[in-house]
Coordinates of C-alpha atoms in Angstrom, one line a residue:
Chain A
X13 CA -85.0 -60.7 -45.3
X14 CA -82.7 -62.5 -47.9
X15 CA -84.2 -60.1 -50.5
X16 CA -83.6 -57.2 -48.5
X17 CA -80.2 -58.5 -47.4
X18 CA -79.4 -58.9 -51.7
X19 CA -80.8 -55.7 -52.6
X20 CA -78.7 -54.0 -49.9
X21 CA -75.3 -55.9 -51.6
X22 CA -76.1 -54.7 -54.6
X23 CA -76.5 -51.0 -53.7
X24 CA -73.2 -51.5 -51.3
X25 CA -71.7 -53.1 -55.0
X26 CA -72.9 -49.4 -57.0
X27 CA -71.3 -47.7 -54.0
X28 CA -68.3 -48.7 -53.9
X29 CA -67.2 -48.8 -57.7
X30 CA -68.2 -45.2 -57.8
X31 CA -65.7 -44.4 -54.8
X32 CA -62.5 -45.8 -55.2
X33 CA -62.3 -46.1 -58.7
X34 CA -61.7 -42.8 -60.2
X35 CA -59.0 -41.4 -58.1
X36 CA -56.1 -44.3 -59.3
X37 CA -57.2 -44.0 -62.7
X38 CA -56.6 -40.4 -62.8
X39 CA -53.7 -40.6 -60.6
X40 CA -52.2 -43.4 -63.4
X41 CA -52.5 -41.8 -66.3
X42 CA -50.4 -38.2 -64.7
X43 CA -48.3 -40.3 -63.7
X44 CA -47.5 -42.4 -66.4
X45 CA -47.6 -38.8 -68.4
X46 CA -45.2 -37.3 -66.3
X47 CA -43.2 -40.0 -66.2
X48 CA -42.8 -40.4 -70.2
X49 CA -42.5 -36.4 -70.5
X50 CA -39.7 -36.8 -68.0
X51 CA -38.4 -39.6 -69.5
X52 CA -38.2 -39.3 -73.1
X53 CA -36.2 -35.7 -73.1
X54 CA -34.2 -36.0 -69.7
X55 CA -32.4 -39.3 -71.0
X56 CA -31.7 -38.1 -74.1
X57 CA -30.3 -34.7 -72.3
X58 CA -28.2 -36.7 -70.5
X59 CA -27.0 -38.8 -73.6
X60 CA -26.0 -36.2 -75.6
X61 CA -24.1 -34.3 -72.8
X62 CA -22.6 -37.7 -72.1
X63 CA -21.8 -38.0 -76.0
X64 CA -20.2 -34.3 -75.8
X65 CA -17.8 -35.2 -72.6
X66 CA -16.7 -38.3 -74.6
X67 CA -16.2 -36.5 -77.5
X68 CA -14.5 -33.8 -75.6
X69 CA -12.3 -34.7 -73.7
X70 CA -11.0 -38.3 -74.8
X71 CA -10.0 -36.5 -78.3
X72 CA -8.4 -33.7 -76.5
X73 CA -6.3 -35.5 -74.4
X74 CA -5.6 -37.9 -77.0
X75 CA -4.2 -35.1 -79.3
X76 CA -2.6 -33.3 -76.5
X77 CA -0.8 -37.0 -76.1
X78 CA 0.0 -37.5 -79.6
X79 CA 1.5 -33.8 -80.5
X80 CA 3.7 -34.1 -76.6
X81 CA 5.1 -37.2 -77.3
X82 CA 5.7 -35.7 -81.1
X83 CA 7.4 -33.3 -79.9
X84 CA 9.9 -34.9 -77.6
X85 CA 10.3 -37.3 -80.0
X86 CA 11.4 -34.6 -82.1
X87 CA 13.3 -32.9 -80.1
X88 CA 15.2 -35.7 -78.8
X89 CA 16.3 -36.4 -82.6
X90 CA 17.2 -33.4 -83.0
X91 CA 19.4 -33.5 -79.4
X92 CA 20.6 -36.7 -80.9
X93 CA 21.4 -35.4 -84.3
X94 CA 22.8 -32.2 -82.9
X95 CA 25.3 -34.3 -80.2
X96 CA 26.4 -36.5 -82.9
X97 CA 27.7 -33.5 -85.7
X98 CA 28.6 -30.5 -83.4
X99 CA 29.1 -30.4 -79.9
X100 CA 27.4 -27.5 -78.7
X101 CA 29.4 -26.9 -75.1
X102 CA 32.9 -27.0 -77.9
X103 CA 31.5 -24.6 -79.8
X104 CA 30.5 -22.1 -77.0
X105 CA 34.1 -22.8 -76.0
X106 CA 35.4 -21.0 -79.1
X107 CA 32.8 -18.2 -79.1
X108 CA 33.7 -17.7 -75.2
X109 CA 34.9 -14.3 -75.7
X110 CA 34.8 -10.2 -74.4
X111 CA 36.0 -7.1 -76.3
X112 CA 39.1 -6.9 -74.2
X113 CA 40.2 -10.3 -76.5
X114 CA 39.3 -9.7 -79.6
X115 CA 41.6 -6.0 -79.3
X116 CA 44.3 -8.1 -78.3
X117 CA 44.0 -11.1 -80.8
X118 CA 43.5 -8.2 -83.3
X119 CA 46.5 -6.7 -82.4
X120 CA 48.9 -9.8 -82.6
X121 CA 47.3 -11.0 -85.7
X122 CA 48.7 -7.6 -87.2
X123 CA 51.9 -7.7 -85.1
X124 CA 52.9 -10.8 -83.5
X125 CA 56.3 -10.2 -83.1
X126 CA 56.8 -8.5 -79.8
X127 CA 54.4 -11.8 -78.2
X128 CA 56.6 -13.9 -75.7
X129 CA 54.6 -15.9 -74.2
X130 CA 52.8 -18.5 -77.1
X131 CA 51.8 -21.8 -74.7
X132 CA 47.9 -22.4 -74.1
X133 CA 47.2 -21.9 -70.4
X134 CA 45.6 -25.0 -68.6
X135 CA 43.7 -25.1 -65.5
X136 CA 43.4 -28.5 -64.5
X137 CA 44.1 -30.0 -68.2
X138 CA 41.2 -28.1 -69.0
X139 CA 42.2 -25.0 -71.8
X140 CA 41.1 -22.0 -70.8
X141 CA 38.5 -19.9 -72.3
X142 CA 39.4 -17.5 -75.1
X143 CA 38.3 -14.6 -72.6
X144 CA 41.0 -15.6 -70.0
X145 CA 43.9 -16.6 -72.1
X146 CA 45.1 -14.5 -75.4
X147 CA 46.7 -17.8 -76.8
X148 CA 43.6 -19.7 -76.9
X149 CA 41.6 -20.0 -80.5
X150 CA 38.5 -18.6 -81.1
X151 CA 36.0 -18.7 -84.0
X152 CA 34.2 -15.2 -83.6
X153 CA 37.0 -13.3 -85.1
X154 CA 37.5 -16.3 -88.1
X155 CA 33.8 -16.1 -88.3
X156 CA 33.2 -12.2 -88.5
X157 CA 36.6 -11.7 -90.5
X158 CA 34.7 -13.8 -93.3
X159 CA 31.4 -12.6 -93.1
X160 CA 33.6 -9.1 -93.3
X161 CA 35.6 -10.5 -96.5
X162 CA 32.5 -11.3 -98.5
X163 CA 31.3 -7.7 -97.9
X164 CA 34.0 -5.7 -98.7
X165 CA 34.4 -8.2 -101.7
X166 CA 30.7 -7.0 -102.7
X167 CA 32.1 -3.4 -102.5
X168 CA 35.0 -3.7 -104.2
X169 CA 33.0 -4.7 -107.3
X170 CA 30.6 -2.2 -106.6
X171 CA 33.1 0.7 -106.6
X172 CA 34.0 -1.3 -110.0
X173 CA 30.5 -1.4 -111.3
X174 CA 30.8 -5.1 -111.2
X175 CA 28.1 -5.6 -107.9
X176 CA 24.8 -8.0 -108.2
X177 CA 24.1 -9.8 -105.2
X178 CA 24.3 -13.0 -106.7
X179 CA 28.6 -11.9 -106.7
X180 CA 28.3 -12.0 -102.7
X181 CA 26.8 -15.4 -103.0
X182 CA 29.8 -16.4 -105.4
X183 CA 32.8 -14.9 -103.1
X184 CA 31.3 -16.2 -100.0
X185 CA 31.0 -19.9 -101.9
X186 CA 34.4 -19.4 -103.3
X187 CA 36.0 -18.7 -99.5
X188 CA 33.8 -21.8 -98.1
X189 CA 35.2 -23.8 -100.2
X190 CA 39.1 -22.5 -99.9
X191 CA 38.6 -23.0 -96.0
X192 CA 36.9 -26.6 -96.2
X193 CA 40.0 -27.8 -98.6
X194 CA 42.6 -26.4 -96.3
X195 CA 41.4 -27.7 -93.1
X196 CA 40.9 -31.2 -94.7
X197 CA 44.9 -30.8 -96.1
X198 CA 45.7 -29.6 -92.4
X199 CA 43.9 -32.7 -91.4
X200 CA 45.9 -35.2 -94.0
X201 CA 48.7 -33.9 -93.0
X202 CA 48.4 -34.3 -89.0
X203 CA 47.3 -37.5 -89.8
X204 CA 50.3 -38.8 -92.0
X205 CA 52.5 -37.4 -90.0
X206 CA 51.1 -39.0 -86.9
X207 CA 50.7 -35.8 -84.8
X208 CA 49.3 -36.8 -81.5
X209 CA 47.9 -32.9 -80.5
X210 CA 45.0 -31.4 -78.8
X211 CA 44.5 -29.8 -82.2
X212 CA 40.9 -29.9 -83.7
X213 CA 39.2 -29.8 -86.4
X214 CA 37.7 -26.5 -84.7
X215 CA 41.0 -25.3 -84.0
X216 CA 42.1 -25.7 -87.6
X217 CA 39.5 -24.3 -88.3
X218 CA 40.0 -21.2 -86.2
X219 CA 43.6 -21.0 -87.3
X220 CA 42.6 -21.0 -91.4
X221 CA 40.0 -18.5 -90.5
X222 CA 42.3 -16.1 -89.2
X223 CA 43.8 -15.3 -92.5
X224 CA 41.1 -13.2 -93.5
X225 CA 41.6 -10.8 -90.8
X226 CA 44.8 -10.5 -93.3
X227 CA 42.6 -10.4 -96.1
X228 CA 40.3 -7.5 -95.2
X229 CA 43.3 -5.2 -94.2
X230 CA 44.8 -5.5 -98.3
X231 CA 41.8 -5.5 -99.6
X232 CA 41.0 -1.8 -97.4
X233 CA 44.2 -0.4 -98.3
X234 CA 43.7 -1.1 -101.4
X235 CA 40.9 0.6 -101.7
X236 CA 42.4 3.6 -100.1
X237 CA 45.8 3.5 -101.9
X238 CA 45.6 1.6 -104.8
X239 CA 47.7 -1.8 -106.3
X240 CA 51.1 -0.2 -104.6
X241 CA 49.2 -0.1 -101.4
X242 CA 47.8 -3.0 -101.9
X243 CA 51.0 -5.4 -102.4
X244 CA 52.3 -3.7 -99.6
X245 CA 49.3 -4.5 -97.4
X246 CA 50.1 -7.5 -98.9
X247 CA 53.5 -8.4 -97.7
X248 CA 52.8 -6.9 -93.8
X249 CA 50.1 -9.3 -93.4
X250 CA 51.4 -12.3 -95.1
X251 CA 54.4 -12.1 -93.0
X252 CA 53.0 -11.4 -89.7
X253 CA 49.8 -13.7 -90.6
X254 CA 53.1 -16.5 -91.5
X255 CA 54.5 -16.0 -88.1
X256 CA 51.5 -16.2 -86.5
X257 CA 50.7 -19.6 -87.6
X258 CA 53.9 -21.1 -86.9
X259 CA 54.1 -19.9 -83.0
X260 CA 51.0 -21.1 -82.8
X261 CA 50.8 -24.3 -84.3
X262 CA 54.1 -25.3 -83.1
X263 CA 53.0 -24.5 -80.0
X264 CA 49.7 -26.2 -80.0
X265 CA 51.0 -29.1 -82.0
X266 CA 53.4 -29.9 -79.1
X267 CA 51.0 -30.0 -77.1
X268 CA 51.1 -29.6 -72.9
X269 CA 53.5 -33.0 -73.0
X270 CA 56.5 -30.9 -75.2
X271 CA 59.1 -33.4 -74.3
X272 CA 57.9 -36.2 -75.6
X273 CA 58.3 -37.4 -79.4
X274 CA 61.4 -38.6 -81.1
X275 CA 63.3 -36.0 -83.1
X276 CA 62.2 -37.0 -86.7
X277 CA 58.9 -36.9 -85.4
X278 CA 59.7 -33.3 -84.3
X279 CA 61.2 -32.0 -87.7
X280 CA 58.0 -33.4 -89.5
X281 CA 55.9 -31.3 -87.1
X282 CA 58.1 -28.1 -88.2
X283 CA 57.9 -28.8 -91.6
X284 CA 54.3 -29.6 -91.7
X285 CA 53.9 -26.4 -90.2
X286 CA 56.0 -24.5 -92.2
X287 CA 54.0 -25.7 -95.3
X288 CA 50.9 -24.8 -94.1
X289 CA 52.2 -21.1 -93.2
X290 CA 53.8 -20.7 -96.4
X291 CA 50.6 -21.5 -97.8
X292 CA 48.4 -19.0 -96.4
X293 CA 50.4 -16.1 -98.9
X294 CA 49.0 -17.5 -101.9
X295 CA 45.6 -18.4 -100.7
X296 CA 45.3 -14.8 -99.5
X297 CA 46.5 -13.4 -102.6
X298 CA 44.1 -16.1 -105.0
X299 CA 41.1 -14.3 -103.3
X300 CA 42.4 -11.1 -103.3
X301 CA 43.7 -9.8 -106.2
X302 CA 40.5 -9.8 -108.3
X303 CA 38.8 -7.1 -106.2
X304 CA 41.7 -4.6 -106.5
X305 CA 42.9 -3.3 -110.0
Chain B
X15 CA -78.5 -73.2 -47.7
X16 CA -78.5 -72.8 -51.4
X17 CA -78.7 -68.8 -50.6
X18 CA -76.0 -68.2 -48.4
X19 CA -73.8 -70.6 -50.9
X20 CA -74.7 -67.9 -53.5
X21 CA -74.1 -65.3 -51.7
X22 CA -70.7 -66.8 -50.5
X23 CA -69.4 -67.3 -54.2
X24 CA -71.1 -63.4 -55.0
X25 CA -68.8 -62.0 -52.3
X26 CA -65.6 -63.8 -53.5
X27 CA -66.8 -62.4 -57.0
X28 CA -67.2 -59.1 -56.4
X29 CA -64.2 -56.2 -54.6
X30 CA -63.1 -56.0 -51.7
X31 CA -64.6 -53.4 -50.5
X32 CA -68.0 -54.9 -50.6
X33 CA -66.5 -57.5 -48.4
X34 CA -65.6 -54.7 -46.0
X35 CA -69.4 -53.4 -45.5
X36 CA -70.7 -57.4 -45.6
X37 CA -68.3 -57.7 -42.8
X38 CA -69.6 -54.8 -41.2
X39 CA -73.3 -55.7 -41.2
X40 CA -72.3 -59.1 -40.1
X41 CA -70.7 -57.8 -37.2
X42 CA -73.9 -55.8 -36.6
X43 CA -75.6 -59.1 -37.0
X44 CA -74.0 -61.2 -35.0
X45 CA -73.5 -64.2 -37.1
X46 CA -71.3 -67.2 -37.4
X47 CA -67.8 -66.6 -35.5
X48 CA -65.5 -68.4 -38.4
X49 CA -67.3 -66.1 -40.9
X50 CA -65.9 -63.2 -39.4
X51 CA -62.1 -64.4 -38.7
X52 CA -62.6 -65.6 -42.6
X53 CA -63.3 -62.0 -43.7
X54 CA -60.7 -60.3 -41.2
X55 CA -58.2 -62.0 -43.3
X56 CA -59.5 -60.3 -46.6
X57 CA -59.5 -57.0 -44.8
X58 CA -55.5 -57.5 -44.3
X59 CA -55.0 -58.6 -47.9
X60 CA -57.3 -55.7 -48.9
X61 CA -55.3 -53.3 -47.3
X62 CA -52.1 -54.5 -48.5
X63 CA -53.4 -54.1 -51.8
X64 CA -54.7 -50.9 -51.7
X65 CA -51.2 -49.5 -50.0
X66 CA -49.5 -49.9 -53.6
X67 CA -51.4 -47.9 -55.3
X68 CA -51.2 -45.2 -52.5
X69 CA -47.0 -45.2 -52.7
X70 CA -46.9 -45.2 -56.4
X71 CA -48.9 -42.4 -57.0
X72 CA -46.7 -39.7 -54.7
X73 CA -43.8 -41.4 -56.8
X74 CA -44.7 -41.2 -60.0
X75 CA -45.9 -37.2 -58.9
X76 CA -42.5 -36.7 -58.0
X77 CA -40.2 -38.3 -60.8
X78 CA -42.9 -35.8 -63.1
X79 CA -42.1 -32.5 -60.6
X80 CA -38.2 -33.4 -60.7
X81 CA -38.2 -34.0 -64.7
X82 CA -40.0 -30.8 -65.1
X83 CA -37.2 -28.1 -65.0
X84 CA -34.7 -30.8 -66.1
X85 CA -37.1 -30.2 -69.4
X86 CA -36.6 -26.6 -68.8
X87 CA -32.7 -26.2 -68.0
X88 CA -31.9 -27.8 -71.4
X89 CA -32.9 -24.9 -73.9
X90 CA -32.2 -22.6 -71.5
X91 CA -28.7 -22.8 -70.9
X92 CA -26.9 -22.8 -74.4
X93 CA -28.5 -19.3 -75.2
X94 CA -26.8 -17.7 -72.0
X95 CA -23.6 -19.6 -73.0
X96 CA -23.5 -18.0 -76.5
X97 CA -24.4 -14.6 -75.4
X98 CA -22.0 -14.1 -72.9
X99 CA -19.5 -15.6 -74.9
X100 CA -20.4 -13.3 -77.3
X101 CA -20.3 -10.0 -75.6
X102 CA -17.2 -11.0 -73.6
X103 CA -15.2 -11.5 -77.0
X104 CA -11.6 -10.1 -77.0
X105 CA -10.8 -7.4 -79.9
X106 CA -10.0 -8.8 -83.0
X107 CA -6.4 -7.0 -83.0
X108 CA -6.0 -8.7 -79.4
X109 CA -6.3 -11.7 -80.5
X110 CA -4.1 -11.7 -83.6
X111 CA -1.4 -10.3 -81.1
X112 CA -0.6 -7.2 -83.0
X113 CA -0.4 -4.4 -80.0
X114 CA 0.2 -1.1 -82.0
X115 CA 1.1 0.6 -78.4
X116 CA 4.1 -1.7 -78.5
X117 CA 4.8 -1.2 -82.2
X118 CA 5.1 2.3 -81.8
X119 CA 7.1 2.1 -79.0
X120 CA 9.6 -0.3 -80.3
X121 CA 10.3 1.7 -83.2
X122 CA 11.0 5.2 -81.0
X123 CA 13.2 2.9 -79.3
X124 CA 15.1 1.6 -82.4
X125 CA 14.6 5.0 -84.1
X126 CA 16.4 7.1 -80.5
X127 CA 19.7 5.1 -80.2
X128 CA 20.2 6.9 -76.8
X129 CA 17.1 6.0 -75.2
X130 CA 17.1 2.8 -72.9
X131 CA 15.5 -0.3 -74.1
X132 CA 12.2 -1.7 -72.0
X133 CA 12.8 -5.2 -71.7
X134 CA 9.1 -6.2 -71.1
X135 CA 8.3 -5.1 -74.6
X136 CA 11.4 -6.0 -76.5
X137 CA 11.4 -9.2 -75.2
X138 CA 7.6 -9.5 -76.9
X139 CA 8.2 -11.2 -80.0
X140 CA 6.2 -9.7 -83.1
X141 CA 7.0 -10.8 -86.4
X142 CA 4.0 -7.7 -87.7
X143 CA 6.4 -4.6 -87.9
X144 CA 9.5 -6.7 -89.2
X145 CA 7.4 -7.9 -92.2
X146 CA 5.9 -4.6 -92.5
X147 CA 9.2 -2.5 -92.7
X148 CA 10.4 -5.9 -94.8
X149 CA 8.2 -4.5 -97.6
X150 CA 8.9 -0.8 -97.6
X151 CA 12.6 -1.4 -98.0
X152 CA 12.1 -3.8 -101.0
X153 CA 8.9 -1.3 -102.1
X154 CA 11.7 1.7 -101.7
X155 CA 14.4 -0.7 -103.8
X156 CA 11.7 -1.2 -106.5
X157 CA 11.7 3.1 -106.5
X158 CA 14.8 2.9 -107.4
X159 CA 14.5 0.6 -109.8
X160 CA 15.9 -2.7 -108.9
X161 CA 13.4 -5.5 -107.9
X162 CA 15.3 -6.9 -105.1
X163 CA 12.5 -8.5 -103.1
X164 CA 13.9 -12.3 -103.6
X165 CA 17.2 -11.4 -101.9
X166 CA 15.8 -9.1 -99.1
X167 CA 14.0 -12.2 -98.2
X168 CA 16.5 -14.4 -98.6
X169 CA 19.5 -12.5 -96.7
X170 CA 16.8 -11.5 -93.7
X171 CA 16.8 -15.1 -93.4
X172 CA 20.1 -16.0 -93.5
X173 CA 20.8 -12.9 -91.2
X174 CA 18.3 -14.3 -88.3
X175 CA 19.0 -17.8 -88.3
X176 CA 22.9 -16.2 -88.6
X177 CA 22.0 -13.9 -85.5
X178 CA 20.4 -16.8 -83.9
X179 CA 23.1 -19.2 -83.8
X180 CA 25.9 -16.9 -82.8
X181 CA 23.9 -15.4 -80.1
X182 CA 23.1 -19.0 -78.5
X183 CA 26.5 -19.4 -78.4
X184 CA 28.2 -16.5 -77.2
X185 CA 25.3 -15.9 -74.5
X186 CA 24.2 -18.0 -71.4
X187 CA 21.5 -17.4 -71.8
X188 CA 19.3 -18.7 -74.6
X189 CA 17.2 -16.8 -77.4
X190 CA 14.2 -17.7 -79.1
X191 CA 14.4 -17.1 -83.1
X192 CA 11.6 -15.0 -83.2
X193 CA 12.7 -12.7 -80.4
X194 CA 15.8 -12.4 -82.6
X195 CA 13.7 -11.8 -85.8
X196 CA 11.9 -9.2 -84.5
X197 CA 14.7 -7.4 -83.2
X198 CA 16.7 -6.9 -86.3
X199 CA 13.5 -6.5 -88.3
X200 CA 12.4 -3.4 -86.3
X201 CA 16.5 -2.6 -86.4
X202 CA 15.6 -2.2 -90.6
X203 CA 14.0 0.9 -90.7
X204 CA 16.8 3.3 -90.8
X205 CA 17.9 1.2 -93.4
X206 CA 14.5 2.4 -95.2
X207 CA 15.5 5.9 -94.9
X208 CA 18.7 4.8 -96.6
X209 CA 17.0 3.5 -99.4
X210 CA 14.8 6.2 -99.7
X211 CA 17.9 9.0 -100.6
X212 CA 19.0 6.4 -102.6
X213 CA 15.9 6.5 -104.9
X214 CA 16.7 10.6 -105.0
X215 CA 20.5 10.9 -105.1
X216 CA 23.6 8.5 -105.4
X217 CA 25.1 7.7 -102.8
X218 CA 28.7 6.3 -104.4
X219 CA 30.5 9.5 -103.8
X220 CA 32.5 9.8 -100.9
X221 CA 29.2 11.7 -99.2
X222 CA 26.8 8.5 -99.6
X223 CA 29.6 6.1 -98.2
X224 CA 29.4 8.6 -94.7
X225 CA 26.1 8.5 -94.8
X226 CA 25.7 4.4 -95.4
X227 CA 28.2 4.2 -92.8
X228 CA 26.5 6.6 -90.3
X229 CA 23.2 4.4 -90.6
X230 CA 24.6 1.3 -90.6
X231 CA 26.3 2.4 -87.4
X232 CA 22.5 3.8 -86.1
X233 CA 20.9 0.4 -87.1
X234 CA 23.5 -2.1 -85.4
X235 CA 23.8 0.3 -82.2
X236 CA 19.7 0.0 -81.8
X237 CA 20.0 -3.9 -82.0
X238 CA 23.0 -4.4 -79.7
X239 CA 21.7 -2.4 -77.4
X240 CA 18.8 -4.3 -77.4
X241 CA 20.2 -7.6 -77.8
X242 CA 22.3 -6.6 -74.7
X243 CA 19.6 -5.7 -72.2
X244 CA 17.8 -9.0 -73.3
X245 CA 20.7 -11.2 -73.1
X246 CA 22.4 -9.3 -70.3
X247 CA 26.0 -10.5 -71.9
X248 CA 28.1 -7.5 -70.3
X249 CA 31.2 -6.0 -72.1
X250 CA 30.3 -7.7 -75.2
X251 CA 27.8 -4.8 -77.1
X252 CA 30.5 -4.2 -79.4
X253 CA 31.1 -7.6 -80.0
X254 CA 27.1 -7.9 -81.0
X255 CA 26.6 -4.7 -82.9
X256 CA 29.2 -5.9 -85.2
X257 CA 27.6 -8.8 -86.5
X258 CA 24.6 -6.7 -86.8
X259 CA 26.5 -4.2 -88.7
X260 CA 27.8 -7.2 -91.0
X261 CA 24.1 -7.9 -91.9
X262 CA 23.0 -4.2 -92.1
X263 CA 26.3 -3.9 -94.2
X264 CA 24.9 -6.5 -96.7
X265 CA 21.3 -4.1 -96.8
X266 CA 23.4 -1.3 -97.7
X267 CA 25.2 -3.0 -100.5
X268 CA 21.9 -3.7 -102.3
X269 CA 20.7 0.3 -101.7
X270 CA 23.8 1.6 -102.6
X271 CA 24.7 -0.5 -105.7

């Protein structure tokens, strides 16, 4: 019986390796396939999407950064810059103008004469803009009076077979530099004669500029009418340009407080405006008289 | 005695599955009582063994199903990426911004001084048409034989940033540069025609100096008008068309002389 009973282990033994043994085997090696098929290309999917997203967006957002702040900081030097030199709010102040002031300036600055009325207006101790009040400076008529000087200067010389553009580069230089060494005389002068005014250096500048309106008028009637009609030109607009300049400086250089100021004080405010109308003649006439012949 | 020792220690040698059966036949036997609780105990460790196997095998089966199409989506996608992309390219023109509808209209506009000015397209900036009619005025200069091209440049410079400035200031509103640029650049091309009769006749007779003056009136009235519906400064197109004038003036000067 213990025979039997061994023999019948044994076979049991045969049995049951047979069985359960191939299934798990098979069913370990797919899944350890699978698993490395899966896992060798998914991770390195997933890396190298990762690696593009880091790429991506970190650089882009880091140069996005870098060029905004740039950029501010560029334009807040600029601002700065700007807002030191020029203030930009002053200079639309002077450029504050319509067509219905620029006739009117026109006319005055060709016959100022018949003008009662010279005092800036003031509306709250703030001047008035040059569209509201005839009195007040401006720089568009200075400006486009000069830009109009250099031209008619190029045409002159062309009429007179004398034109190359570099001569409009010259003229224009030439007037720059007139205006730039009268407003700093203008300045000297305010200043040694201790002129407490609500003059600028862009009023100056407005009132040196005006001469050209002068200028263009002599120069186009000479043109028209030759050297007679040219000295005549001459005289009108010296005179009325003269008279001009006084009113208005006088009146400007007093300023909204015209009682004030001791009497010496007073007389050096007339003559230093006297000087600097009696000079505007010859300046006219210096950048003038080559152009007509 | 010495066989059931044996065939104690063949039992522990051998699986447990043979224990299983031995159990089984024992039970069928009969036999010893602690023998059997002995061999229950094997059964429980048996089946706790065998269980592993059972749960790793439906996991590993589905790591390898879910891994599957992440295999497949990888080369799959970029090709639909790049052909899409592809086909849903703009034009080439559309993306270089030049719009030749737009050209064309701009210059009737500048070209009919009486017709109003669209301010959708004039406020487009385009630098294509200044540069263009840039290069036919000096080309038309060099006809007449003056190589002016250094001082076209140079005074169409001056003239925007000139433009610019003054137009900043006088308006409320602001203006870009290049909205200014293109504007008196499209402006030019009566000045082209200018140049053209110069290359024929002479305009320094009393004839050419109507003529220069009659287009330098057609060019600055085509950019204050413009100028003025983009800016909307009222009661001030005179005050911008002269300016304009003054620059056009300058143009005319180099054709003329």
């Amino acid at each position: 019986m213990a025979y039997h009973s061994a023999y019948g282990v044994h076979g049991s033994k045969h049995r049951t390796r047979a069985a359960p043994d191939p299934p798990p085997l098979f069913d370990d090696t797919s899944g350890g396939y699978s698993s490395q098929l899966g896992g060798y290309p998914a991770p390195g999917a997933d890396v190298a999407f990762s690696v593009n997203n880091l790429l991506g967006d970190p650089v882009a957002n880091m140069a996005m950064a870098y060029g905004t702040s740039i950029a501010s900081q560029g334009k807040d030097i600029v601002h700065k810059e700007l807002h030191r030199f020029v203030s930009v709010n002053k200079l639309k102040y002077f450029f504050a103008v319509d067509t219905a002031y620029v006739a009117k300036k026109l006319g005055l600055l060709v016959f100022p004469y018949t003008h009662q009325n010279w005092k800036m207006q003031y509306s709250h101790d703030v001047p008035l803009p040059p569209r509201k009040d005839l009195n007040a400076p401006d720089l568009y008529i200075p400006t486009m009076a000069f830009i109009t000087y250099v031209l008619l200067a190029g045409m002159a010389l062309g009429i007179q077979q004398r034109f190359s553009p570099e001569v409009l580069g010259l003229c224009a230089s030439t007037a720059l530099v007139w205006v730039f060494m009268e407003v700093l005389a203008l300045l000297l002068g305010l200043y040694l004669a201790t002129v407490r005014s609500e003059l600028s250096t862009f009023h100056l500048l407005a009132y040196s500029g005006y001469k050209y309106v002068g200028m263009i008028l002599s120069v186009l009637t000479g043109l028209l009418f030759g050297s007679d009609g040219y000295y005549v030109a001459l005289a009108w607009t010296s005179s009325a340009l003269m008279y001009f300049i006084v009113r208005s400086l006088r009146t400007a250089a007093s300023g909204p407080d015209s009682m004030g100021g001791p009497a010496p004080r007073q007389r050096l405010q007339l003559y230093l405006t006297l000087g600097a109308a009696a000079f505007q003649p010859l300046i006219i006439y210096w950048l003038t008289f080559h152009l007509v012949r | 005695m010495s066989g059931f020792d044996n065939l104690n220690s063949g039992f522990y040698q051998t699986s447990y599955s043979i224990d299983e059966q031995s159990q089984q036949s024992y039970d069928y036997g009969g036999s010893g009582g602690p023998y059997s609780k002995q061999y229950a105990g094997c059964d429980y460790s048996q089946q706790g063994r065998f269980v592993p196997p059972d749960m790793m095998q439906p996991q590993q089966t589905y790591t390898g199903q879910i891994y599957q199409p992440t295999q497949a989506y990888p080369p799959t996608t970029p090709q639909p990426f790049y052909g899409d992309s592809f086909e849903e390219e703009p034009p080439l023109l559309e993306e270089l911004g030049i719009n030749f509808d737009h050209i064309w209209q701009k210059t009737l506009t500048v070209l009919h001084p009486l017709r109003a000015a669209d301010g959708s397209i004039m406020n487009e900036t385009d630098l294509a048409g200044p540069v263009v009619f840039c290069l036919a005025f000096g080309a038309t200069l060099l006809l007449a034989g003056k190589i002016q091209f250094g001082y076209v440049y140079g005074i169409s410079a001056i003239g925007c940033l000139g433009m610019f400035c003054l137009l900043n200031l006088m308006s409320m509103t602001g203006v870009s540069f290049g909205c200014v640029a293109s504007v008196l650049g499209y402006c030019l091309l009566p000045m082209i025609l200018l140049s053209s009769f110069a290359v024929v006749f002479s305009l320094q007779g009393m004839v050419g100096i109507l003529l220069t003056a009659t287009i330098i009136g057609w060019c600055s009235f085509s950019a204050s008008k413009i100028f003025i519906s983009a800016l909307a400064m009222d009661g001030q197109q005179l005050l911008v068309a002269y300016p304009c004038a003054l620059l056009y003036g300058v143009f005319a000067l180099i054709s003329v002389f």
